[in-house]
Amino acid sequence: MRRTLVHRIDLAISLISIVFFVWLSAVNPAIIEERIETMTLIYRFQIRNLIQKPPVPNNIVTVLVDEKSLSEFGRWPWPRTLQAELMTKILDQDPKVLTIDIMYPEKWAGDGKIARALAPHKKKVVLATAFSVPENQEELKEGPEAPDYLADAALLIIKDMKLGKAIQADGIIPPVAEIGKNVQLGHAYNRRDIDGKTIWDIPYLGYHDDFYPSLAIQTARIALDIPMEEVVLYMGRGIAIGNRIVPFDPFGGKVLINYLGSELTIPHVSATDVLKGTIDKTFFKDKIVFLGTSAISTHDIIVTPFSADMPGVEKNATITENIINSRFIIKASRTVEIGLIILTGLLFGFVYSRLRALQASLCSLATVIGYLLVVQVLFTYYGIWMNVFYPVTNMLVIFAGVTITKYFLEERKAKEIRRMFSNYVTDQIIQEFIDHPELAKIGGERRELTILFSDVRGFTSFSEKYSPEEVVAILNEYLGEMTDVIMKWGGTPDKFIGDAILAFWGAPMRQENHAELACRCAIDMVNRLSSLQDKWRAEDKPVLDCGIGINTGEVIVGNIGAEGKKMDYTIIGDHVNLCSRIEGLTRKYNVTILISEHTLAKIRGAVESAKIGHVHIKGLDNVVVKGKEHPVKIYELTSIDDNAPSRVTEVSTEQITRLKEK
């Protein structure tokens, strides 16, 4: 009953936890997605690079306005004439694409020079454009119309409008027309998570009724020679650039950035080296070139899983690399996530809850570690992002709940049972009580057992001759040795009645060979007593002797007493009384071990088949003991020479002896 209650509570805990985490996964609070789960993602990136670093592309390069450049040419922003010179030197080497991650929202002297430098290369130059995006999308305002040269950059083909949504902008800060109309445009909106890290890229922004691709999307399109007419936005799925699909989160229209490493992992050169002509004249030939800033004072620095100061331009170069090489991190679907929560929850709630505390702990720890290893392997080798927080937290909550329940409702009871019985029965029998705690309750059941009754001969006269201290000392030694023998043979020591011992086999743990075990135990007790007698004689101490009676039959076994006050796991019934009477007959027939015909019936087959070796069972008499009406045959059990076969000698007479004494 108690175990059933524990299982029901475990089931309730598991189901409540599963339902809660399934709901939490469906709601997916930003604090969990962007802080806790993102933190686990950062560790996965770092572990991945320890195991296997991604290859660094040789066809993408960044030109950085770095600290060295500012030291050489002055603080940022540079005169636009100098910037135009820098762009010209890059374009003169015929790169596949030049992406300029620099804003030109206001007219400055030198704009014409930049425009003239870029105009001949209009189809392969991409320029960053700024949009204003409110953090709360419900607070969108109506922004001004986009200029024509920006509207030309909008995606032309939009499908599955009802399956997803776009992050909407409500303002625009386009480049000055003189520059903007001579290039391709891509938005440079950068979204940071709650903890300030940039994990996601926004592949497109909605503005009015149009959708504008990001800087990386435009760059990859041009590098792959894909016209705008072959770029398709599938809302809720991804962006198709020719035959490449850029997958993104259907709930927020985001792309997970697959960072290759820390800052400056992408090959790079300093702007000052380009301006001074110290690099190879064909260095940029057919390459994808990103021009941007990396000096701290330019304020275009982001935090990534690998770095706290990665140039924003390198982030865009990384996304372009991901697209061109189809190296994406794919987030497992919400369905898979919920399935894992349910599967692992049921495993913890239905399987591990039935194990003992240590076993459950080890299995739970192994499962969590195994899950984390699988998650890391999928991320490292297959680019799959499996959720860690929801399944693992669900497992830990169920384990904690089940463990607490097990401790208070089961383990505490187990400790109590061990405390009650550890000095009297074997660990195997104690485990039977723990596995079936109902056996430790008030009440009993009918069961066939074998009972052993042992009594010290002449104890009354012995106790009269010696002091109480001497009597107790030698009696304790005797009882201790005999109890060890009983427990060695799997018996349950029931009680000590003065100098007498009552033990039984077949309960609480069922033992099919209970009669055989009791007989073997009796022989071992006699042998152990013989050794004790030799010891006592050597120590000039009084020598005790005993008689042993064994009987087999159906009795009531269970806890007898007052619940919560005093209980004994004991046996009662006629066969118990008969066993006591049989032990008393050992004095009359001057033998050490007597067994009843009921016990012989149980072991006869084992004796005749030599499974019980080297014993002689000798029939003595057919008696009616005091208080009984029916006769019972009694047999002497003795151990014989190892070379002699076991044998049974039947009772030679059918005459009944009626006994009036105990």
XYZ file of C-alpha atoms in Angstrom:
662
model
C 0.000 0.000 0.000
C 2.791 2.399 0.918
C 4.680 1.607 -2.284
C 1.511 2.195 -4.306
C 1.087 5.561 -2.592
C 4.698 6.500 -3.369
C 4.275 5.563 -7.027
C 1.094 7.606 -7.283
C 2.816 10.634 -5.771
C 5.795 10.144 -8.110
C 3.419 9.964 -11.050
C 1.642 13.142 -9.949
C 4.950 15.015 -9.538
C 6.120 13.865 -12.971
C 2.919 14.817 -14.759
C 2.718 18.226 -13.061
C 6.342 18.973 -13.965
C 5.906 17.771 -17.560
C 2.776 19.864 -18.070
C 4.451 22.935 -16.558
C 7.572 22.719 -18.724
C 5.581 21.946 -21.867
C 3.565 25.088 -21.184
C 6.740 27.064 -20.442
C 8.294 25.834 -23.682
C 5.212 26.935 -25.627
C 5.247 30.385 -23.990
C 9.059 30.550 -24.241
C 9.711 33.628 -22.051
C 12.438 35.927 -23.353
C 14.316 35.747 -20.040
C 14.801 31.997 -20.575
C 15.358 32.028 -24.325
C 17.744 34.976 -24.416
C 19.571 34.656 -21.130
C 19.561 31.122 -19.731
C 19.363 29.069 -22.927
C 21.688 31.468 -24.743
C 24.234 30.994 -21.972
C 24.200 27.229 -22.616
C 24.609 27.985 -26.324
C 27.717 30.037 -25.609
C 29.279 27.078 -23.822
C 28.389 24.841 -26.756
C 30.167 27.199 -29.162
C 33.255 27.230 -26.975
C 33.302 23.453 -26.479
C 32.778 22.947 -30.221
C 35.865 24.998 -31.003
C 37.878 22.986 -28.502
C 36.808 19.791 -30.246
C 36.815 20.927 -33.843
C 37.335 24.468 -35.085
C 35.364 25.415 -38.203
C 37.509 26.121 -41.283
C 38.276 29.775 -41.898
C 37.205 31.001 -45.354
C 39.924 32.212 -47.713
C 37.551 34.097 -50.010
C 36.240 36.582 -47.427
C 38.337 39.373 -45.955
C 37.705 42.445 -43.824
C 39.382 45.816 -44.200
C 39.400 47.442 -40.783
C 39.756 51.039 -39.730
C 41.642 49.976 -36.614
C 43.740 51.666 -33.960
C 46.745 51.566 -36.271
C 44.757 53.371 -38.990
C 43.567 56.092 -36.612
C 47.097 56.587 -35.367
C 48.289 57.053 -38.968
C 45.442 59.087 -40.504
C 43.673 60.701 -37.563
C 40.480 60.197 -35.626
C 37.264 58.829 -37.051
C 35.286 59.768 -39.073
C 37.884 60.388 -41.756
C 37.313 62.903 -44.519
C 35.156 61.314 -47.178
C 37.806 62.013 -49.755
C 40.151 59.704 -47.802
C 37.415 57.091 -47.526
C 36.823 57.343 -51.265
C 40.535 56.754 -51.861
C 40.368 53.646 -49.662
C 37.350 52.302 -51.580
C 39.033 52.999 -54.916
C 42.168 51.072 -53.965
C 40.020 48.064 -53.008
C 37.818 48.200 -56.114
C 40.832 48.588 -58.398
C 41.773 44.994 -57.455
C 38.396 43.724 -58.785
C 36.838 42.041 -55.746
C 33.689 39.953 -56.212
C 31.829 42.194 -53.751
C 32.696 45.233 -51.660
C 30.378 45.637 -48.686
C 30.721 48.940 -46.862
C 29.535 48.683 -43.263
C 29.683 52.460 -42.783
C 26.766 54.917 -42.664
C 26.516 58.085 -44.747
C 23.262 59.647 -43.500
C 24.364 63.303 -43.880
C 25.888 65.304 -46.678
C 29.579 66.014 -46.284
C 32.310 67.382 -48.450
C 33.688 64.556 -50.536
C 30.362 62.786 -51.127
C 30.800 63.247 -54.854
C 34.179 61.578 -54.788
C 32.705 58.540 -52.994
C 29.820 58.464 -55.482
C 32.207 58.603 -58.443
C 34.397 55.880 -56.946
C 31.414 53.543 -56.493
C 29.293 54.303 -59.566
C 31.277 52.133 -62.051
C 30.880 49.184 -59.684
C 27.251 49.713 -58.692
C 26.196 46.071 -59.049
C 28.855 44.727 -56.730
C 28.944 47.359 -53.974
C 26.663 47.010 -50.946
C 26.169 49.882 -48.525
C 24.719 49.770 -45.012
C 21.409 51.528 -44.367
C 20.026 52.425 -40.947
C 16.461 51.751 -39.839
C 14.786 52.784 -36.610
C 13.209 49.735 -34.916
C 11.140 50.156 -31.730
C 11.845 47.581 -29.025
C 8.118 47.241 -28.410
C 6.634 46.310 -31.769
C 3.188 47.371 -30.564
C 4.386 50.975 -30.455
C 5.070 51.255 -34.202
C 4.590 54.641 -35.771
C 4.074 55.591 -39.381
C 7.466 56.523 -40.816
C 8.244 58.587 -43.931
C 8.198 57.047 -47.379
C 11.425 55.394 -48.459
C 13.327 57.168 -51.249
C 13.145 55.501 -54.632
C 16.757 54.308 -54.590
C 16.075 52.495 -51.294
C 12.738 51.082 -52.444
C 14.613 49.459 -55.321
C 16.482 47.348 -52.734
C 13.279 45.749 -51.365
C 12.678 42.035 -51.855
C 10.476 41.374 -54.852
C 8.927 37.970 -54.120
C 7.174 37.293 -50.805
C 5.373 34.018 -50.067
C 3.458 32.442 -47.151
C 2.635 35.787 -45.604
C 0.393 34.195 -42.971
C 3.027 31.764 -41.657
C 5.409 34.244 -40.101
C 6.085 37.817 -39.205
C 8.764 40.420 -39.776
C 10.403 42.776 -37.337
C 8.994 46.142 -38.358
C 10.839 49.464 -38.540
C 9.078 52.797 -38.117
C 11.867 55.047 -39.258
C 14.625 55.144 -41.831
C 17.944 56.934 -42.107
C 19.033 56.294 -45.706
C 22.423 57.225 -47.112
C 22.611 60.517 -48.956
C 21.098 60.153 -52.381
C 24.325 60.979 -54.209
C 25.955 57.884 -52.705
C 22.908 55.649 -52.155
C 21.701 55.618 -55.756
C 25.054 54.268 -56.961
C 25.130 51.104 -54.786
C 23.088 48.129 -53.548
C 21.594 48.655 -50.106
C 21.138 46.364 -47.108
C 19.911 47.133 -43.621
C 22.425 47.120 -40.763
C 19.978 46.708 -37.862
C 21.678 44.808 -35.067
C 19.584 43.074 -32.390
C 21.151 42.327 -29.030
C 19.745 39.796 -26.570
C 18.816 40.649 -22.990
C 22.341 39.931 -21.779
C 23.887 42.178 -24.445
C 25.223 39.435 -26.699
C 24.550 39.326 -30.414
C 23.481 35.765 -31.185
C 20.883 36.367 -33.870
C 20.893 38.282 -37.133
C 17.774 39.840 -38.647
C 17.753 38.740 -42.315
C 15.005 41.165 -43.321
C 13.119 44.147 -41.925
C 9.613 45.245 -42.711
C 9.061 48.901 -43.514
C 5.639 50.043 -44.700
C 4.607 47.293 -47.132
C 8.110 46.325 -48.219
C 10.749 43.965 -46.815
C 14.413 44.915 -46.939
C 17.264 42.361 -46.880
C 20.186 42.646 -44.534
C 23.705 43.616 -45.483
C 24.783 39.951 -45.356
C 21.863 38.764 -47.521
C 22.657 41.347 -50.193
C 26.366 40.519 -50.070
C 25.776 36.759 -50.395
C 23.315 37.327 -53.254
C 25.841 39.311 -55.259
C 28.703 36.927 -54.428
C 26.572 34.041 -55.730
C 25.541 35.989 -58.865
C 21.854 35.729 -57.981
C 19.595 38.525 -59.307
C 16.988 40.043 -56.987
C 14.268 38.338 -59.024
C 15.515 34.958 -57.766
C 15.537 35.897 -54.079
C 12.345 34.665 -52.409
C 11.228 35.404 -48.874
C 9.197 32.545 -47.377
C 7.618 33.986 -44.254
C 8.046 31.629 -41.337
C 10.653 29.512 -43.130
C 13.584 31.327 -44.636
C 14.994 33.258 -47.563
C 15.861 31.429 -50.762
C 18.895 32.834 -52.590
C 18.878 30.793 -55.744
C 19.019 27.190 -54.541
C 20.231 28.127 -51.064
C 17.780 28.462 -48.173
C 18.708 30.699 -45.252
C 16.639 29.170 -42.397
C 15.389 31.268 -39.551
C 13.323 31.119 -36.415
C 9.677 31.140 -37.560
C 8.563 33.030 -34.447
C 10.834 36.016 -34.823
C 12.310 35.933 -38.316
C 15.859 35.545 -36.969
C 18.963 33.710 -38.168
C 21.286 32.145 -35.615
C 24.829 33.308 -36.335
C 27.368 30.493 -36.581
C 30.415 32.320 -35.258
C 33.719 30.772 -36.295
C 35.745 32.029 -33.344
C 36.840 35.128 -31.483
C 37.399 38.545 -33.030
C 39.596 38.775 -36.138
C 39.057 35.099 -37.008
C 38.002 36.180 -40.503
C 41.156 37.196 -42.457
C 41.675 40.951 -42.169
C 43.957 43.807 -43.145
C 44.374 47.294 -41.741
C 42.970 50.183 -43.767
C 46.274 51.973 -43.405
C 48.065 49.094 -45.216
C 45.606 49.380 -48.108
C 46.052 53.150 -48.328
C 49.838 52.841 -48.226
C 49.847 50.050 -50.791
C 51.804 47.641 -48.591
C 49.596 44.664 -49.446
C 49.732 42.489 -52.561
C 48.207 44.181 -55.627
C 45.921 41.154 -56.201
C 45.006 40.521 -52.572
C 41.313 41.433 -53.056
C 40.921 39.822 -56.476
C 37.597 37.852 -56.658
C 37.158 38.061 -52.884
C 34.243 39.209 -50.780
C 35.526 42.315 -49.036
C 33.915 43.957 -46.022
C 34.987 47.479 -45.128
C 34.263 48.695 -41.620
C 35.667 49.923 -38.338
C 37.190 48.042 -35.413
C 38.771 50.812 -33.333
C 37.064 51.109 -29.944
C 36.355 54.814 -30.463
C 34.219 54.026 -33.542
C 31.650 52.270 -31.308
C 30.913 49.421 -33.721
C 31.794 46.615 -31.299
C 29.547 43.675 -30.368
C 29.631 40.865 -27.790
C 29.573 37.297 -29.139
C 29.919 33.797 -27.620
C 33.671 34.044 -28.195
C 34.471 37.708 -27.705
C 33.501 40.884 -25.901
C 34.871 43.156 -28.627
C 34.197 41.773 -32.084
C 33.910 44.398 -34.845
C 30.354 44.603 -36.146
C 31.662 44.322 -39.697
C 33.145 40.897 -38.877
C 29.719 39.757 -37.667
C 28.262 40.593 -41.076
C 31.182 38.859 -42.802
C 30.519 35.767 -40.662
C 26.843 35.644 -41.659
C 27.806 35.948 -45.312
C 30.225 33.051 -44.868
C 27.420 30.998 -43.254
C 25.156 31.644 -46.263
C 27.707 30.991 -48.998
C 28.944 27.766 -47.377
C 25.472 26.735 -46.091
C 26.938 26.543 -42.598
C 23.863 27.204 -40.477
C 22.890 26.416 -36.902
C 19.433 24.844 -37.069
C 17.305 25.203 -33.969
C 15.280 22.088 -33.205
C 11.564 22.603 -33.648
C 9.239 23.286 -30.746
C 7.615 19.878 -31.376
C 10.944 18.109 -30.821
C 11.557 20.200 -27.724
C 8.180 19.302 -26.217
C 8.671 15.647 -27.150
C 11.986 15.586 -25.272
C 10.384 17.161 -22.215
C 7.684 14.484 -22.194
C 10.044 11.579 -22.952
C 12.680 12.451 -20.354
C 10.003 13.358 -17.817
C 8.307 9.980 -18.183
C 11.680 8.228 -17.944
C 12.460 9.966 -14.671
C 8.951 9.683 -13.269
C 8.076 6.116 -14.232
C 11.418 4.302 -14.346
C 13.921 5.960 -12.038
C 11.351 6.555 -9.306
C 11.172 2.788 -8.832
C 14.877 2.513 -8.116
C 16.572 2.925 -4.776
C 17.960 6.357 -3.962
C 21.585 5.672 -4.977
C 20.582 3.809 -8.129
C 18.133 6.567 -9.090
C 20.777 9.232 -8.470
C 23.369 7.485 -10.621
C 20.894 6.780 -13.431
C 19.590 10.350 -13.317
C 23.091 11.800 -13.392
C 24.030 9.489 -16.274
C 20.896 10.491 -18.202
C 21.492 14.231 -17.759
C 25.163 13.898 -18.721
C 24.208 11.653 -21.642
C 21.647 14.189 -22.836
C 24.190 17.023 -22.616
C 26.722 14.944 -24.556
C 24.180 14.210 -27.292
C 23.274 17.903 -27.426
C 26.946 18.849 -27.795
C 27.619 16.213 -30.462
C 24.611 17.379 -32.500
C 25.801 20.975 -32.209
C 29.456 20.275 -32.985
C 29.086 17.924 -35.921
C 25.630 18.623 -37.329
C 24.934 22.254 -36.409
C 21.720 21.378 -34.519
C 20.713 23.458 -31.511
C 18.745 21.310 -29.070
C 17.166 23.032 -26.098
C 18.929 22.289 -22.804
C 17.037 24.307 -20.222
C 13.523 22.852 -20.476
C 14.328 19.096 -20.675
C 17.190 19.184 -18.155
C 15.355 21.386 -15.654
C 12.299 19.154 -15.997
C 14.448 16.094 -15.270
C 16.028 17.731 -12.237
C 12.682 18.922 -10.852
C 11.162 15.443 -11.181
C 14.255 13.824 -9.680
C 14.242 16.244 -6.742
C 10.509 15.764 -6.150
C 10.693 11.984 -6.413
C 13.781 11.848 -4.212
C 12.164 13.937 -1.495
C 9.026 11.797 -1.670
C 11.098 8.624 -1.588
C 12.999 9.847 1.439
C 10.006 10.888 3.493
C 7.636 8.090 2.518
C 9.931 5.175 1.737
C 13.547 5.638 2.688
C 12.630 6.748 6.193
C 10.514 3.609 6.539
C 13.403 1.532 5.234
C 15.715 3.018 7.858
C 13.164 2.241 10.524
C 12.892 -1.357 9.336
C 16.670 -1.726 9.255
C 16.909 -0.344 12.757
C 14.236 -2.740 13.994
C 15.525 -5.931 12.378
C 19.227 -5.483 11.570
C 20.368 -7.316 14.696
C 18.063 -10.258 14.169
C 17.754 -11.097 10.473
C 19.939 -11.121 7.372
C 20.286 -8.186 4.996
C 18.394 -10.207 2.402
C 15.408 -10.545 4.702
C 15.581 -6.880 5.683
C 15.466 -6.020 1.980
C 12.315 -8.130 1.684
C 10.728 -6.000 4.408
C 11.805 -2.822 2.624
C 10.521 -4.017 -0.749
C 7.257 -5.120 0.853
C 6.736 -2.804 3.830
C 3.222 -4.155 4.295
C 4.898 -7.176 5.928
C 5.981 -4.910 8.779
C 2.422 -3.892 9.563
C 0.107 -5.371 12.148
C -1.429 -8.617 10.928
C -0.321 -11.898 9.437
C -0.774 -14.428 6.677
C -0.961 -18.209 6.486
C 2.208 -19.702 5.117
C 3.996 -23.037 5.262
C 7.248 -22.629 7.181
C 9.885 -24.734 8.868
C 10.344 -23.969 12.559
C 13.419 -24.647 14.668
C 13.260 -24.695 18.450
C 16.480 -24.999 20.474
C 16.832 -25.196 24.251
C 19.786 -25.470 26.641
C 19.719 -28.693 28.627
C 19.944 -28.489 32.386
C 19.883 -24.727 32.385
C 18.011 -24.520 35.702
C 20.632 -26.481 37.633
C 23.385 -24.673 35.760
C 22.054 -21.267 36.762
C 21.799 -22.368 40.395
C 25.502 -23.266 40.537
C 26.944 -20.069 39.089
C 26.616 -16.348 39.686
C 24.180 -14.374 37.546
C 27.102 -12.596 35.841
C 28.698 -15.907 34.826
C 25.361 -17.275 33.636
C 24.639 -14.221 31.506
C 28.155 -14.121 30.037
C 28.222 -17.735 28.871
C 24.578 -17.647 27.763
C 25.201 -14.523 25.650
C 28.172 -16.180 23.994
C 26.094 -19.266 23.222
C 23.086 -17.337 21.913
C 25.304 -15.062 19.811
C 27.040 -17.979 18.109
C 23.790 -19.834 17.475
C 22.144 -16.703 16.050
C 25.050 -16.252 13.634
C 24.574 -19.804 12.383
C 20.817 -19.303 11.921
C 21.360 -16.105 9.937
C 24.109 -17.784 7.910
C 21.534 -20.310 6.686
C 18.947 -17.656 5.862
C 16.791 -18.189 8.924
C 14.791 -15.592 10.817
C 15.611 -15.593 14.536
C 12.208 -15.006 16.086
C 12.908 -14.636 19.778
C 14.933 -15.753 22.767
C 12.858 -17.328 25.506
C 15.343 -17.387 28.332
C 17.879 -19.939 27.130
C 15.675 -21.120 24.248
C 15.811 -19.984 20.617
C 12.876 -19.890 18.200
C 13.710 -19.440 14.508
C 11.961 -20.145 11.229
C 12.511 -20.356 7.452
C 10.200 -19.380 4.600
C 9.261 -15.880 5.780
C 9.363 -12.999 5.287
C 11.296 -14.011 2.170
C 9.855 -17.062 0.501
C 12.293 -19.996 0.461
C 11.230 -23.073 -1.458
C 13.858 -25.195 0.355
C 13.025 -23.915 3.847
C 13.012 -27.402 5.409
C 16.420 -28.253 3.940
C 17.905 -24.950 5.160
C 16.597 -25.553 8.691
C 18.086 -29.071 8.824
C 21.459 -27.913 7.535
C 21.366 -25.115 10.094
C 20.671 -27.539 12.946
C 23.683 -29.672 11.999
C 25.858 -26.556 11.768
C 24.580 -25.408 15.190
C 25.642 -28.722 16.711
C 29.090 -28.434 15.127
C 29.475 -24.832 16.315
C 28.378 -25.823 19.828
C 30.961 -28.587 19.840
C 33.685 -26.014 19.121
C 32.310 -23.804 21.877
C 32.346 -26.726 24.313
C 36.041 -27.379 23.563
C 36.745 -23.703 24.155
C 34.840 -23.642 27.455
C 36.645 -26.745 28.706
C 39.984 -25.145 27.861
C 38.947 -22.038 29.771
C 37.658 -24.118 32.681
C 34.162 -22.779 32.205
C 30.856 -24.604 32.509
C 29.875 -26.473 29.352
C 26.377 -26.090 27.894
C 24.509 -28.572 25.734
C 21.278 -28.254 23.819
C 18.469 -30.060 22.073
C 16.982 -29.004 18.733
C 13.518 -29.709 17.399
C 12.410 -29.057 13.805
C 8.890 -29.111 12.381
C 7.263 -27.997 9.137
C 3.693 -26.820 8.714
C 1.260 -24.010 8.076
C 1.351 -21.171 10.616
C 0.353 -17.536 10.912
C 3.346 -15.267 10.285
C 3.413 -11.491 10.583
C 3.704 -8.561 12.954
C 1.885 -9.260 16.160
C 1.438 -6.596 18.817
C 0.253 -3.042 19.350
C 0.988 -0.783 16.394
C 3.152 2.182 17.330
C 4.016 0.632 20.681
C 5.376 -2.889 20.583
C 5.380 -5.305 17.669
C 7.145 -8.584 16.953
C 7.499 -10.248 13.596
C 6.695 -13.747 14.771
C 4.841 -16.971 14.116
C 1.908 -18.595 15.920
C -0.009 -21.823 15.413
C -0.232 -25.518 16.287
C 2.912 -26.402 14.361
C 4.902 -23.948 16.478
C 3.698 -25.649 19.638
C 4.418 -29.066 18.122
C 7.990 -27.974 17.335
C 8.469 -26.982 20.986
C 7.169 -30.390 22.118
C 9.478 -32.186 19.673
C 12.492 -30.287 21.047
C 11.471 -31.384 24.541
C 11.592 -35.033 23.405
C 15.320 -34.787 22.682
C 15.916 -35.386 26.403
C 13.580 -38.392 26.572
C 15.195 -40.054 23.558
C 18.695 -38.794 24.418
C 19.348 -37.251 21.004
C 20.448 -33.777 19.891
C 18.271 -33.114 16.818
C 14.730 -34.349 16.263
C 12.652 -33.624 13.162
C 8.999 -34.356 12.477
C 7.567 -36.478 9.692
C 6.296 -33.235 8.116
C 9.849 -31.946 7.776
C 11.084 -35.308 6.500
C 8.412 -35.230 3.797
C 9.877 -31.946 2.568
C 13.507 -33.099 2.454
C 13.111 -36.785 1.593
C 13.606 -36.164 -2.122
C 16.762 -34.126 -1.513
C 18.170 -36.820 0.783
C 17.417 -39.673 -1.591
C 18.890 -37.765 -4.564
C 22.022 -36.957 -2.525
C 21.380 -33.211 -2.626
C 21.660 -33.322 1.135
C 24.840 -35.299 1.716
C 26.198 -37.259 4.645
C 23.211 -37.356 6.999
C 21.346 -40.177 8.661
C 17.657 -39.704 9.418
C 16.639 -42.418 11.852
C 13.012 -43.118 12.731
C 12.498 -43.252 16.505
C 8.844 -43.353 17.451
C 5.245 -42.529 16.659
C 4.120 -40.196 19.445
C 1.184 -38.140 20.582
C 2.602 -35.169 22.461
C 0.827 -33.427 25.297
C -2.052 -31.253 24.144
C -2.398 -33.063 20.773
C -4.718 -35.794 19.582
C -2.963 -37.046 16.471
C 0.318 -38.942 16.463
C 3.418 -37.665 14.683
C 6.480 -39.651 13.727
C 9.780 -38.285 14.983
C 13.238 -38.843 13.523
C 16.752 -38.284 14.761
C 18.919 -36.196 12.417
C 22.664 -36.792 12.630
C 25.686 -35.971 10.500
C 27.673 -39.012 9.348
C 31.056 -39.677 7.780
C 31.760 -37.808 4.566
C 32.300 -41.050 2.692
C 28.928 -42.510 3.719
C 25.801 -41.899 1.634
C 22.798 -40.223 3.198
C 20.008 -42.533 4.233
C 16.607 -42.583 5.886
C 15.545 -45.266 8.375
C 11.813 -45.422 8.837
C 10.024 -45.680 12.193
C 9.950 -49.422 12.916
C 6.668 -49.538 14.787
C 3.127 -48.367 14.237
C 2.534 -48.451 17.982
C 1.608 -45.049 19.345
C 3.312 -43.617 22.376
C 1.215 -41.125 24.292
C 3.188 -38.582 26.262
C 1.761 -36.554 29.121
C 4.803 -34.490 29.985
C 5.908 -31.485 27.947
